[in-house]
One Martini backbone bead per residue (centre of mass of N, CA, C, O) as a GRO file, in nm:
protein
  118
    1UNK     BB    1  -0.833   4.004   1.893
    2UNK     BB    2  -1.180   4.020   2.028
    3UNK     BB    3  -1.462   4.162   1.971
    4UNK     BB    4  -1.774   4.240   2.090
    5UNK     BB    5  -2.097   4.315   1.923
    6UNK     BB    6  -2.312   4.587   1.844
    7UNK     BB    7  -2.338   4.804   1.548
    8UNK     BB    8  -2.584   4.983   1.710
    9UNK     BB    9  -2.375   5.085   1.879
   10UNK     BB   10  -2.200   5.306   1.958
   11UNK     BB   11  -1.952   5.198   2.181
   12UNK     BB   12  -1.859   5.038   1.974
   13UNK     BB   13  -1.786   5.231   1.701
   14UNK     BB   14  -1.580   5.343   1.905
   15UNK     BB   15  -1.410   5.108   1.926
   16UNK     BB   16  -1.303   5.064   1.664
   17UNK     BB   17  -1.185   5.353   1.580
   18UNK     BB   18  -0.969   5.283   1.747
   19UNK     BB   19  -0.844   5.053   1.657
   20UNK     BB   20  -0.802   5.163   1.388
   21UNK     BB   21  -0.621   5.354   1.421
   22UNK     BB   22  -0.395   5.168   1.610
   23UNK     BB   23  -0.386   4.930   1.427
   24UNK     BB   24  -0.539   4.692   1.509
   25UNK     BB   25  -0.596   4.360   1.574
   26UNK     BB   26  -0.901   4.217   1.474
   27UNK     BB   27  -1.179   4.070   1.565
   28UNK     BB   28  -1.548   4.087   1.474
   29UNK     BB   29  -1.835   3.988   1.703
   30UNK     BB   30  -2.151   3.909   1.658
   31UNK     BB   31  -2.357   3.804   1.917
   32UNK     BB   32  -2.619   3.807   1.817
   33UNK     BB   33  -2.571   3.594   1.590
   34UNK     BB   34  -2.300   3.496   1.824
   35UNK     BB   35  -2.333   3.340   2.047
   36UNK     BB   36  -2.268   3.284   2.333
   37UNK     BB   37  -2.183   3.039   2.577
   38UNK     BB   38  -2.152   2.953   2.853
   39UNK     BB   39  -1.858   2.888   2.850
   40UNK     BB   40  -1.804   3.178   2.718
   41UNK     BB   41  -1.890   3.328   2.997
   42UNK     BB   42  -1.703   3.204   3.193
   43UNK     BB   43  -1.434   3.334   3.067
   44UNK     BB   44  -1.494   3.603   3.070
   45UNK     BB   45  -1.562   3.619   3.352
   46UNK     BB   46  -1.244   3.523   3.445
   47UNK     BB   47  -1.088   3.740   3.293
   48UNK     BB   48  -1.243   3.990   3.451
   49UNK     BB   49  -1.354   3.963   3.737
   50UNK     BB   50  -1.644   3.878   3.726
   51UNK     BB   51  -2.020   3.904   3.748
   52UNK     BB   52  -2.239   3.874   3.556
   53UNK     BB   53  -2.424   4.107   3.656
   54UNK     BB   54  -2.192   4.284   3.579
   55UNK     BB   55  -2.292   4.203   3.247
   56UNK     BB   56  -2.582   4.290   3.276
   57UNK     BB   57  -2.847   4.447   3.114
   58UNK     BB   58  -3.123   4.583   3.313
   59UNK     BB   59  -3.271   4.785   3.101
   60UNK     BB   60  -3.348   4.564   2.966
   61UNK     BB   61  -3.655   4.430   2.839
   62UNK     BB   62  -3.533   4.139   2.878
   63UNK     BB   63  -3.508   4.173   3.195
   64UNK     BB   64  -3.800   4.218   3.281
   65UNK     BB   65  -3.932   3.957   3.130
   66UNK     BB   66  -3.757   3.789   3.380
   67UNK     BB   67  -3.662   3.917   3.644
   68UNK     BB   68  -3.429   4.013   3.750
   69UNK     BB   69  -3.419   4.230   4.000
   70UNK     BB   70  -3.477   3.940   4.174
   71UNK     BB   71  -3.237   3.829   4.149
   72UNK     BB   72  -2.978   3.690   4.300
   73UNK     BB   73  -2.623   3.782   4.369
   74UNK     BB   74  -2.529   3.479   4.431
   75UNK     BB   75  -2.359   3.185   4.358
   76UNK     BB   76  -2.674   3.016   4.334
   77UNK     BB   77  -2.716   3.189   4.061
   78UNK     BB   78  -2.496   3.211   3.870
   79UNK     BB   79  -2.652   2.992   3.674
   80UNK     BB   80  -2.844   3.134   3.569
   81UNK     BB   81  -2.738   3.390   3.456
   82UNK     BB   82  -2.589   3.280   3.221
   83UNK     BB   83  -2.774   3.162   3.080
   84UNK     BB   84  -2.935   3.403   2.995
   85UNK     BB   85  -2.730   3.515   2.852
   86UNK     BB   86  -2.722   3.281   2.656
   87UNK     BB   87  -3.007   3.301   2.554
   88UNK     BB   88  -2.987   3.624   2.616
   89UNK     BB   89  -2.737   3.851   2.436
   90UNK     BB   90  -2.851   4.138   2.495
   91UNK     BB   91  -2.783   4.121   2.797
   92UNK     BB   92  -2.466   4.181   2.711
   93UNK     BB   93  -2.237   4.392   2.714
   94UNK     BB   94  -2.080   4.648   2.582
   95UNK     BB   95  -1.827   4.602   2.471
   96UNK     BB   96  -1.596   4.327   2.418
   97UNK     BB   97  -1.236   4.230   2.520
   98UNK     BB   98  -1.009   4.011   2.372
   99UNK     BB   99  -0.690   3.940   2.452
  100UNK     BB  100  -0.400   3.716   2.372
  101UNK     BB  101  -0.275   3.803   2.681
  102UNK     BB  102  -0.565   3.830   2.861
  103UNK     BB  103  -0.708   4.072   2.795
  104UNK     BB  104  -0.987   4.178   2.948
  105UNK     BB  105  -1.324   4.397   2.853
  106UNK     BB  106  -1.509   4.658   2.899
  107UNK     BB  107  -1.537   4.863   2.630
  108UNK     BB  108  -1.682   5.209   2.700
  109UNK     BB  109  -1.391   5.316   2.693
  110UNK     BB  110  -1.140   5.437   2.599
  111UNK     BB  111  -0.959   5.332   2.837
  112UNK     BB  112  -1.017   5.063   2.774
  113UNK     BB  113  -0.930   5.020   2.514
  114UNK     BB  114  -0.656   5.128   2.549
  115UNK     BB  115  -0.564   4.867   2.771
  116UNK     BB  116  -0.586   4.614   2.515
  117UNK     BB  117  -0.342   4.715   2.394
  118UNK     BB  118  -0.017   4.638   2.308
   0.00000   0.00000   0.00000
């Protein structure tokens, strides 16, 4: 499986801590150093059965200073959002875990980590 991961984040390393405990094997993408392209958020995307903005951290300044919350959230705007959180991965929520058999989750609680666990 491979987690997407902030260092900085408590969240990150609060699942990282499960993993490890549950000697999960594990790759960890720093997203932010190794950010995904439009192509890995869209498969992400469709694994997760979400749309962008459903994982587009709106809290974030720099999602203010592109104006996301008047930006439409459907169908016509999904590319616009994508674009975004590639070009500016600080908006993409976080963890996010891929496993090998197709669980992919954000995995922001306890429960969400240990459903991606074999």
């Amino acid at each position: 499986m491979e987690i997407w991961i902030n260092p900085a984040c408590s969240k990150c390393r609060s699942a990282l801590s499960i993993l490890d405990a549950e000697a999960a094997e594990y790759t960890v993408r720093r997203y932010l150093e190794d950010p995904p392209d439009e192509a890995e958020i869209r498969a992400v995307l469709a694994r997760l059965g979400l749309e962008p903005w459903d994982i587009t951290r709106t809290g974030e300044g720099q999602a203010g200073e592109l104006g996301m919350d008047t930006w439409p959230r459907d169908a016509d705007a999904r590319d616009r959002w994508i674009g975004a959180l590639a070009e500016n991965p600080i908006l993409i929520q976080r963890p996010i875990i891929t496993a090998d058999d197709g669980t992919t989750v954000v995995a922001r609680s306890e429960d969400a980590v240990r459903s991606a666990l074999p």
